[in-house]
């Protein structure tokens, strides 16, 4: 069994408009934009990162905003909801705030003993705020959102799959423990994890396959401390029969990827070196940062990218 994974590192999704995306996460949800860079495989497309003050692993939501991208279609083989953790007693604050901000799809519920507020992102992405006891992480204080109300990071995510048993087996191998079942949802958690350490598996055996597009999660990343731990995880996965990519340098972390039995793309990312490797903490996310191989094309790339105003 893998023991090096401590919870989520980041979640990466696709969007339609960069400015709309930035405004939603920074102005409505109050997250900090911690990096403005480009897609390594398509440098004419932004890669935007949002999180806490430091971009701590377990807090970072990232987006590829593709202009004119088609809308995604929900179904099996994808991440369903992405869960954010908020302090106990702040749900009414968040409900009132999101209603005033015109956020769509608001709905309150309770599952696994947790009060949650579900809502839609600008591309009909699916999110939930979950009141969490014992989460000592500090959120980004921004404007009307104080540190006592701010999003503390991820709580976790749900996976929507046809074969819940196979996905559960993989999660147990990755160090998660099954802790509860409610209806067609089974909860898994990492004991002593990083706070972003629950995964709910939703069994949808009769669902159509998801189609990726705007509002779809592209991949979900799990956190390990360093490259040595990542190599141990890679070997364990490959020894079990998974096809895992070589280690890829993503500037702010190293990454490996593999496809799960349920069809979801998993990444394992390192906590090192972090988002302050090329920017001072006080100025994270302000300037366009380019991978070294694209720096010589900065002028052309900047002309292709939609300007983002803060």
mmCIF file of C-alpha atoms in Angstrom:
data_model
loop_
_atom_site.group_PDB
_atom_site.id
_atom_site.type_symbol
_atom_site.label_atom_id
_atom_site.label_comp_id
_atom_site.label_asym_id
_atom_site.label_seq_id
_atom_site.Cartn_x
_atom_site.Cartn_y
_atom_site.Cartn_z
ATOM 1 C CA UNK A 1 0.000 0.000 0.000
ATOM 2 C CA UNK A 2 1.145 3.537 -0.788
ATOM 3 C CA UNK A 3 1.737 5.665 2.315
ATOM 4 C CA UNK A 4 3.298 8.807 0.838
ATOM 5 C CA UNK A 5 0.075 10.511 -0.347
ATOM 6 C CA UNK A 6 -1.426 12.956 2.174
ATOM 7 C CA UNK A 7 -4.442 14.293 0.272
ATOM 8 C CA UNK A 8 -5.051 16.559 -2.681
ATOM 9 C CA UNK A 9 -2.444 18.855 -4.201
ATOM 10 C CA UNK A 10 -4.573 20.670 -6.800
ATOM 11 C CA UNK A 11 -7.561 20.276 -9.100
ATOM 12 C CA UNK A 12 -7.297 21.409 -12.726
ATOM 13 C CA UNK A 13 -10.342 22.285 -14.831
ATOM 14 C CA UNK A 14 -11.205 23.932 -18.141
ATOM 15 C CA UNK A 15 -12.983 27.235 -18.685
ATOM 16 C CA UNK A 16 -14.162 29.482 -21.482
ATOM 17 C CA UNK A 17 -13.001 32.983 -20.524
ATOM 18 C CA UNK A 18 -9.895 33.945 -18.557
ATOM 19 C CA UNK A 19 -11.216 37.229 -17.132
ATOM 20 C CA UNK A 20 -14.517 35.689 -16.041
ATOM 21 C CA UNK A 21 -12.633 32.818 -14.441
ATOM 22 C CA UNK A 22 -10.231 35.088 -12.564
ATOM 23 C CA UNK A 23 -13.043 37.333 -11.332
ATOM 24 C CA UNK A 24 -15.074 34.397 -10.029
ATOM 25 C CA UNK A 25 -12.331 32.855 -7.937
ATOM 26 C CA UNK A 26 -10.660 36.022 -6.691
ATOM 27 C CA UNK A 27 -13.617 38.398 -6.287
ATOM 28 C CA UNK A 28 -16.521 36.072 -5.498
ATOM 29 C CA UNK A 29 -14.803 33.236 -3.645
ATOM 30 C CA UNK A 30 -11.959 35.360 -2.298
ATOM 31 C CA UNK A 31 -9.112 33.059 -3.295
ATOM 32 C CA UNK A 32 -5.730 34.468 -4.198
ATOM 33 C CA UNK A 33 -4.450 34.130 -7.741
ATOM 34 C CA UNK A 34 -1.043 32.653 -6.976
ATOM 35 C CA UNK A 35 0.227 32.111 -10.516
ATOM 36 C CA UNK A 36 -0.469 33.393 -14.008
ATOM 37 C CA UNK A 37 1.350 31.237 -16.517
ATOM 38 C CA UNK A 38 0.529 29.221 -19.653
ATOM 39 C CA UNK A 39 -0.401 25.689 -20.600
ATOM 40 C CA UNK A 40 2.855 23.803 -21.175
ATOM 41 C CA UNK A 41 1.378 22.096 -24.241
ATOM 42 C CA UNK A 42 -0.523 25.115 -25.629
ATOM 43 C CA UNK A 43 1.275 28.362 -24.716
ATOM 44 C CA UNK A 44 -1.458 30.502 -26.275
ATOM 45 C CA UNK A 45 -3.708 29.368 -23.387
ATOM 46 C CA UNK A 46 -3.349 30.566 -19.790
ATOM 47 C CA UNK A 47 -2.821 28.297 -16.831
ATOM 48 C CA UNK A 48 -4.281 30.162 -13.843
ATOM 49 C CA UNK A 49 -3.814 29.032 -10.240
ATOM 50 C CA UNK A 50 -5.907 30.123 -7.224
ATOM 51 C CA UNK A 51 -5.420 29.215 -3.572
ATOM 52 C CA UNK A 52 -4.435 30.495 -0.162
ATOM 53 C CA UNK A 53 -1.771 33.124 0.468
ATOM 54 C CA UNK A 54 1.100 30.794 -0.421
ATOM 55 C CA UNK A 55 -0.549 28.411 -2.884
ATOM 56 C CA UNK A 56 -0.254 25.665 -0.288
ATOM 57 C CA UNK A 57 -0.760 22.161 -1.708
ATOM 58 C CA UNK A 58 -4.323 21.162 -0.916
ATOM 59 C CA UNK A 59 -5.683 24.659 -1.570
ATOM 60 C CA UNK A 60 -5.005 25.220 -5.267
ATOM 61 C CA UNK A 61 -7.699 25.281 -7.974
ATOM 62 C CA UNK A 62 -6.227 25.681 -11.456
ATOM 63 C CA UNK A 63 -7.734 26.418 -14.865
ATOM 64 C CA UNK A 64 -7.008 26.265 -18.559
ATOM 65 C CA UNK A 65 -9.290 28.939 -20.114
ATOM 66 C CA UNK A 66 -9.760 27.989 -23.783
ATOM 67 C CA UNK A 67 -11.589 30.674 -25.798
ATOM 68 C CA UNK A 68 -14.574 29.196 -27.694
ATOM 69 C CA UNK A 69 -14.334 25.812 -25.960
ATOM 70 C CA UNK A 70 -17.517 23.713 -26.122
ATOM 71 C CA UNK A 71 -19.486 23.103 -22.937
ATOM 72 C CA UNK A 72 -18.637 19.885 -21.107
ATOM 73 C CA UNK A 73 -21.242 17.177 -20.516
ATOM 74 C CA UNK A 74 -21.579 15.575 -17.107
ATOM 75 C CA UNK A 75 -21.461 11.809 -16.839
ATOM 76 C CA UNK A 76 -19.416 8.865 -15.651
ATOM 77 C CA UNK A 77 -15.637 8.914 -15.577
ATOM 78 C CA UNK A 78 -15.023 12.366 -14.143
ATOM 79 C CA UNK A 79 -14.671 14.440 -11.002
ATOM 80 C CA UNK A 80 -18.149 15.457 -9.839
ATOM 81 C CA UNK A 81 -18.011 18.100 -7.095
ATOM 82 C CA UNK A 82 -14.900 19.828 -5.834
ATOM 83 C CA UNK A 83 -15.233 20.527 -2.101
ATOM 84 C CA UNK A 84 -13.864 23.598 -0.322
ATOM 85 C CA UNK A 85 -13.506 23.705 3.457
ATOM 86 C CA UNK A 86 -14.899 26.707 5.363
ATOM 87 C CA UNK A 87 -14.981 27.345 9.132
ATOM 88 C CA UNK A 88 -17.872 26.044 11.210
ATOM 89 C CA UNK A 89 -20.640 28.635 11.496
ATOM 90 C CA UNK A 90 -19.906 30.494 8.257
ATOM 91 C CA UNK A 91 -22.485 28.849 5.984
ATOM 92 C CA UNK A 92 -25.021 31.667 6.288
ATOM 93 C CA UNK A 93 -22.300 34.194 5.462
ATOM 94 C CA UNK A 94 -21.395 32.277 2.338
ATOM 95 C CA UNK A 95 -24.996 31.690 1.291
ATOM 96 C CA UNK A 96 -25.787 35.389 1.569
ATOM 97 C CA UNK A 97 -22.582 36.366 -0.200
ATOM 98 C CA UNK A 98 -22.985 34.001 -3.135
ATOM 99 C CA UNK A 99 -26.634 34.983 -3.571
ATOM 100 C CA UNK A 100 -25.645 38.665 -3.618
ATOM 101 C CA UNK A 101 -22.914 37.885 -6.147
ATOM 102 C CA UNK A 102 -25.418 36.194 -8.479
ATOM 103 C CA UNK A 103 -23.821 32.767 -8.222
ATOM 104 C CA UNK A 104 -26.065 30.085 -9.728
ATOM 105 C CA UNK A 105 -27.121 26.629 -8.572
ATOM 106 C CA UNK A 106 -27.160 27.307 -4.830
ATOM 107 C CA UNK A 107 -28.503 24.455 -2.718
ATOM 108 C CA UNK A 108 -27.985 23.351 0.881
ATOM 109 C CA UNK A 109 -27.726 19.707 1.959
ATOM 110 C CA UNK A 110 -26.086 17.415 4.488
ATOM 111 C CA UNK A 111 -24.136 14.247 3.754
ATOM 112 C CA UNK A 112 -21.737 12.263 5.931
ATOM 113 C CA UNK A 113 -22.764 14.546 8.802
ATOM 114 C CA UNK A 114 -21.405 17.645 7.076
ATOM 115 C CA UNK A 115 -23.390 20.744 6.171
ATOM 116 C CA UNK A 116 -22.671 21.850 2.635
ATOM 117 C CA UNK A 117 -23.614 24.565 0.174
ATOM 118 C CA UNK A 118 -23.459 23.520 -3.443
ATOM 119 C CA UNK A 119 -23.055 26.080 -6.258
ATOM 120 C CA UNK A 120 -22.102 26.421 -9.906
ATOM 121 C CA UNK A 121 -18.981 28.008 -11.288
ATOM 122 C CA UNK A 122 -19.118 30.311 -14.314
ATOM 123 C CA UNK A 123 -18.904 27.352 -16.719
ATOM 124 C CA UNK A 124 -21.418 25.267 -14.750
ATOM 125 C CA UNK A 125 -18.574 23.643 -12.821
ATOM 126 C CA UNK A 126 -19.799 21.949 -9.660
ATOM 127 C CA UNK A 127 -18.535 23.053 -6.228
ATOM 128 C CA UNK A 128 -19.509 22.708 -2.587
ATOM 129 C CA UNK A 129 -18.533 24.635 0.518
ATOM 130 C CA UNK A 130 -18.375 22.298 3.524
ATOM 131 C CA UNK A 131 -18.316 23.425 7.149
ATOM 132 C CA UNK A 132 -15.404 21.560 8.700
ATOM 133 C CA UNK A 133 -14.420 21.174 12.340
ATOM 134 C CA UNK A 134 -10.759 21.039 13.271
ATOM 135 C CA UNK A 135 -9.380 22.564 10.064
ATOM 136 C CA UNK A 136 -6.609 24.860 11.270
ATOM 137 C CA UNK A 137 -5.520 26.071 7.843
ATOM 138 C CA UNK A 138 -5.682 29.836 7.331
ATOM 139 C CA UNK A 139 -7.545 31.180 4.306
ATOM 140 C CA UNK A 140 -6.645 34.216 2.223
ATOM 141 C CA UNK A 141 -8.125 37.375 3.710
ATOM 142 C CA UNK A 142 -9.481 39.448 0.849
ATOM 143 C CA UNK A 143 -11.747 42.474 0.766
ATOM 144 C CA UNK A 144 -15.038 41.676 2.476
ATOM 145 C CA UNK A 145 -13.895 38.171 3.455
ATOM 146 C CA UNK A 146 -12.041 37.974 6.755
ATOM 147 C CA UNK A 147 -9.692 35.191 7.806
ATOM 148 C CA UNK A 148 -12.433 33.814 10.081
ATOM 149 C CA UNK A 149 -14.688 33.234 7.050
ATOM 150 C CA UNK A 150 -12.228 32.541 4.240
ATOM 151 C CA UNK A 151 -11.982 29.294 2.320
ATOM 152 C CA UNK A 152 -9.293 27.243 4.058
ATOM 153 C CA UNK A 153 -8.450 24.992 1.126
ATOM 154 C CA UNK A 154 -9.995 21.886 -0.330
ATOM 155 C CA UNK A 155 -11.955 19.447 1.771
ATOM 156 C CA UNK A 156 -11.764 16.931 -1.085
ATOM 157 C CA UNK A 157 -13.752 15.915 -4.149
ATOM 158 C CA UNK A 158 -16.213 13.378 -5.494
ATOM 159 C CA UNK A 159 -15.574 10.939 -8.332
ATOM 160 C CA UNK A 160 -18.495 9.892 -10.537
ATOM 161 C CA UNK A 161 -17.797 6.375 -11.884
ATOM 162 C CA UNK A 162 -19.627 3.322 -13.221
ATOM 163 C CA UNK A 163 -17.525 0.781 -11.288
ATOM 164 C CA UNK A 164 -17.199 2.081 -7.747
ATOM 165 C CA UNK A 165 -15.521 -1.111 -6.520
ATOM 166 C CA UNK A 166 -12.508 -0.737 -8.816
ATOM 167 C CA UNK A 167 -12.048 2.919 -7.888
ATOM 168 C CA UNK A 168 -12.374 2.070 -4.198
ATOM 169 C CA UNK A 169 -9.698 -0.592 -4.537
ATOM 170 C CA UNK A 170 -7.340 1.959 -6.112
ATOM 171 C CA UNK A 171 -8.001 4.537 -3.383
ATOM 172 C CA UNK A 172 -7.304 1.968 -0.671
ATOM 173 C CA UNK A 173 -4.026 1.125 -2.414
ATOM 174 C CA UNK A 174 -3.233 4.873 -2.408
ATOM 175 C CA UNK A 175 -3.612 4.986 1.387
ATOM 176 C CA UNK A 176 -7.248 6.022 1.723
ATOM 177 C CA UNK A 177 -9.538 4.235 4.166
ATOM 178 C CA UNK A 178 -13.248 3.637 3.597
ATOM 179 C CA UNK A 179 -15.045 5.474 6.398
ATOM 180 C CA UNK A 180 -18.760 5.606 5.492
ATOM 181 C CA UNK A 181 -21.433 4.898 2.888
ATOM 182 C CA UNK A 182 -24.602 6.880 2.250
ATOM 183 C CA UNK A 183 -26.815 5.920 -0.676
ATOM 184 C CA UNK A 184 -24.646 5.542 -3.761
ATOM 185 C CA UNK A 185 -21.803 7.580 -2.205
ATOM 186 C CA UNK A 186 -18.866 5.971 -0.407
ATOM 187 C CA UNK A 187 -16.427 8.141 1.523
ATOM 188 C CA UNK A 188 -12.693 7.504 1.679
ATOM 189 C CA UNK A 189 -10.225 9.494 3.787
ATOM 190 C CA UNK A 190 -6.504 9.687 4.518
ATOM 191 C CA UNK A 191 -5.867 9.350 8.281
ATOM 192 C CA UNK A 192 -3.806 12.322 9.456
ATOM 193 C CA UNK A 193 -3.913 13.910 6.003
ATOM 194 C CA UNK A 194 -3.371 17.483 4.861
ATOM 195 C CA UNK A 195 -6.991 18.634 5.329
ATOM 196 C CA UNK A 196 -7.806 18.130 1.642
ATOM 197 C CA UNK A 197 -8.050 14.434 2.352
ATOM 198 C CA UNK A 198 -11.516 13.038 1.565
ATOM 199 C CA UNK A 199 -12.743 11.457 -1.666
ATOM 200 C CA UNK A 200 -16.367 10.463 -2.186
ATOM 201 C CA UNK A 201 -16.998 7.830 -4.838
ATOM 202 C CA UNK A 202 -20.408 8.183 -6.477
ATOM 203 C CA UNK A 203 -21.589 5.002 -8.210
ATOM 204 C CA UNK A 204 -23.481 5.755 -11.457
ATOM 205 C CA UNK A 205 -23.491 2.399 -13.301
ATOM 206 C CA UNK A 206 -26.096 3.445 -15.860
ATOM 207 C CA UNK A 207 -24.741 6.912 -16.666
ATOM 208 C CA UNK A 208 -23.425 7.994 -20.040
ATOM 209 C CA UNK A 209 -19.742 8.821 -20.296
ATOM 210 C CA UNK A 210 -18.753 12.391 -19.499
ATOM 211 C CA UNK A 211 -17.537 14.627 -22.314
ATOM 212 C CA UNK A 212 -14.835 17.103 -21.387
ATOM 213 C CA UNK A 213 -15.245 20.785 -22.124
ATOM 214 C CA UNK A 214 -15.828 24.052 -20.297
ATOM 215 C CA UNK A 215 -16.685 23.293 -16.683
ATOM 216 C CA UNK A 216 -15.035 19.853 -16.700
ATOM 217 C CA UNK A 217 -12.228 18.816 -14.377
ATOM 218 C CA UNK A 218 -9.266 17.830 -16.542
ATOM 219 C CA UNK A 219 -7.410 16.016 -13.746
ATOM 220 C CA UNK A 220 -7.157 15.768 -9.988
ATOM 221 C CA UNK A 221 -3.745 15.809 -8.314
ATOM 222 C CA UNK A 222 -2.618 14.125 -5.095
ATOM 223 C CA UNK A 223 0.185 15.507 -2.933
ATOM 224 C CA UNK A 224 3.489 13.921 -1.931
ATOM 225 C CA UNK A 225 6.246 15.716 -0.068
ATOM 226 C CA UNK A 226 9.114 15.475 -2.542
ATOM 227 C CA UNK A 227 10.545 13.791 -5.627
ATOM 228 C CA UNK A 228 11.860 10.795 -3.702
ATOM 229 C CA UNK A 229 8.368 10.030 -2.388
ATOM 230 C CA UNK A 230 6.951 10.555 -5.873
ATOM 231 C CA UNK A 231 9.322 7.985 -7.372
ATOM 232 C CA UNK A 232 8.279 5.475 -4.710
ATOM 233 C CA UNK A 233 4.616 6.054 -5.592
ATOM 234 C CA UNK A 234 5.357 5.745 -9.305
ATOM 235 C CA UNK A 235 7.113 2.400 -8.813
ATOM 236 C CA UNK A 236 4.299 1.066 -6.629
ATOM 237 C CA UNK A 237 1.680 2.024 -9.235
ATOM 238 C CA UNK A 238 3.672 0.534 -12.105
ATOM 239 C CA UNK A 239 4.322 -2.664 -10.151
ATOM 240 C CA UNK A 240 0.544 -2.955 -9.765
ATOM 241 C CA UNK A 241 0.040 -2.646 -13.526
ATOM 242 C CA UNK A 242 -0.772 1.048 -14.013
ATOM 243 C CA UNK A 243 0.646 2.906 -17.004
ATOM 244 C CA UNK A 244 2.321 5.934 -15.419
ATOM 245 C CA UNK A 245 4.027 8.797 -17.242
ATOM 246 C CA UNK A 246 7.652 9.711 -16.611
ATOM 247 C CA UNK A 247 8.215 12.540 -14.135
ATOM 248 C CA UNK A 248 7.406 15.901 -15.754
ATOM 249 C CA UNK A 249 8.760 19.240 -14.528
ATOM 250 C CA UNK A 250 5.840 21.685 -14.146
ATOM 251 C CA UNK A 251 8.071 24.493 -12.777
ATOM 252 C CA UNK A 252 6.191 24.718 -9.448
ATOM 253 C CA UNK A 253 5.976 20.953 -8.832
ATOM 254 C CA UNK A 254 6.951 17.687 -10.481
ATOM 255 C CA UNK A 255 4.114 15.562 -11.829
ATOM 256 C CA UNK A 256 3.254 12.024 -12.901
ATOM 257 C CA UNK A 257 -0.083 10.990 -14.425
ATOM 258 C CA UNK A 258 -2.112 7.821 -14.834
ATOM 259 C CA UNK A 259 -5.670 6.915 -15.847
ATOM 260 C CA UNK A 260 -7.880 5.242 -13.247
ATOM 261 C CA UNK A 261 -10.187 2.240 -13.846
ATOM 262 C CA UNK A 262 -13.126 4.659 -13.697
ATOM 263 C CA UNK A 263 -11.650 6.861 -16.407
ATOM 264 C CA UNK A 264 -10.551 9.801 -14.234
ATOM 265 C CA UNK A 265 -7.073 11.209 -14.863
ATOM 266 C CA UNK A 266 -5.018 11.186 -11.639
ATOM 267 C CA UNK A 267 -1.820 13.126 -11.055
ATOM 268 C CA UNK A 268 0.668 12.782 -8.222
ATOM 269 C CA UNK A 269 2.433 16.116 -7.615
ATOM 270 C CA UNK A 270 5.255 17.160 -5.295
ATOM 271 C CA UNK A 271 4.901 19.865 -2.662
ATOM 272 C CA UNK A 272 8.270 21.212 -3.810
ATOM 273 C CA UNK A 273 9.476 23.676 -5.065
ATOM 274 C CA UNK A 274 6.315 25.810 -4.674
ATOM 275 C CA UNK A 275 4.873 28.926 -6.279
ATOM 276 C CA UNK A 276 7.443 31.328 -4.817
ATOM 277 C CA UNK A 277 10.294 29.872 -6.863
ATOM 278 C CA UNK A 278 10.035 32.732 -9.393
ATOM 279 C CA UNK A 279 7.987 35.393 -7.547
ATOM 280 C CA UNK A 280 8.105 36.977 -4.130
ATOM 281 C CA UNK A 281 5.235 35.842 -1.881
ATOM 282 C CA UNK A 282 3.904 39.414 -1.755
ATOM 283 C CA UNK A 283 3.464 39.495 -5.550
ATOM 284 C CA UNK A 284 2.307 35.998 -6.447
ATOM 285 C CA UNK A 285 0.131 35.809 -9.550
ATOM 286 C CA UNK A 286 0.682 39.375 -10.684
ATOM 287 C CA UNK A 287 3.033 38.922 -13.651
ATOM 288 C CA UNK A 288 2.859 36.486 -16.553
ATOM 289 C CA UNK A 289 5.402 33.747 -15.880
ATOM 290 C CA UNK A 290 6.513 31.589 -18.795
ATOM 291 C CA UNK A 291 8.302 28.243 -18.856
ATOM 292 C CA UNK A 292 11.932 28.754 -19.871
ATOM 293 C CA UNK A 293 11.426 27.272 -23.318
ATOM 294 C CA UNK A 294 8.742 29.848 -24.129
ATOM 295 C CA UNK A 295 10.481 32.939 -22.758
ATOM 296 C CA UNK A 296 12.016 33.775 -26.136
ATOM 297 C CA UNK A 297 8.473 33.930 -27.571
ATOM 298 C CA UNK A 298 7.061 36.178 -24.841
ATOM 299 C CA UNK A 299 6.016 39.008 -27.145
ATOM 300 C CA UNK A 300 4.057 36.713 -29.472
ATOM 301 C CA UNK A 301 2.457 34.823 -26.571
ATOM 302 C CA UNK A 302 1.356 38.010 -24.806
ATOM 303 C CA UNK A 303 -0.323 39.190 -28.004
ATOM 304 C CA UNK A 304 -2.313 35.941 -28.203
ATOM 305 C CA UNK A 305 -3.512 35.891 -24.591
ATOM 306 C CA UNK A 306 -6.668 37.678 -23.448
ATOM 307 C CA UNK A 307 -5.613 40.481 -21.081
ATOM 308 C CA UNK A 308 -6.643 39.948 -17.464
ATOM 309 C CA UNK A 309 -7.318 42.989 -15.296
ATOM 310 C CA UNK A 310 -7.195 42.585 -11.528
#
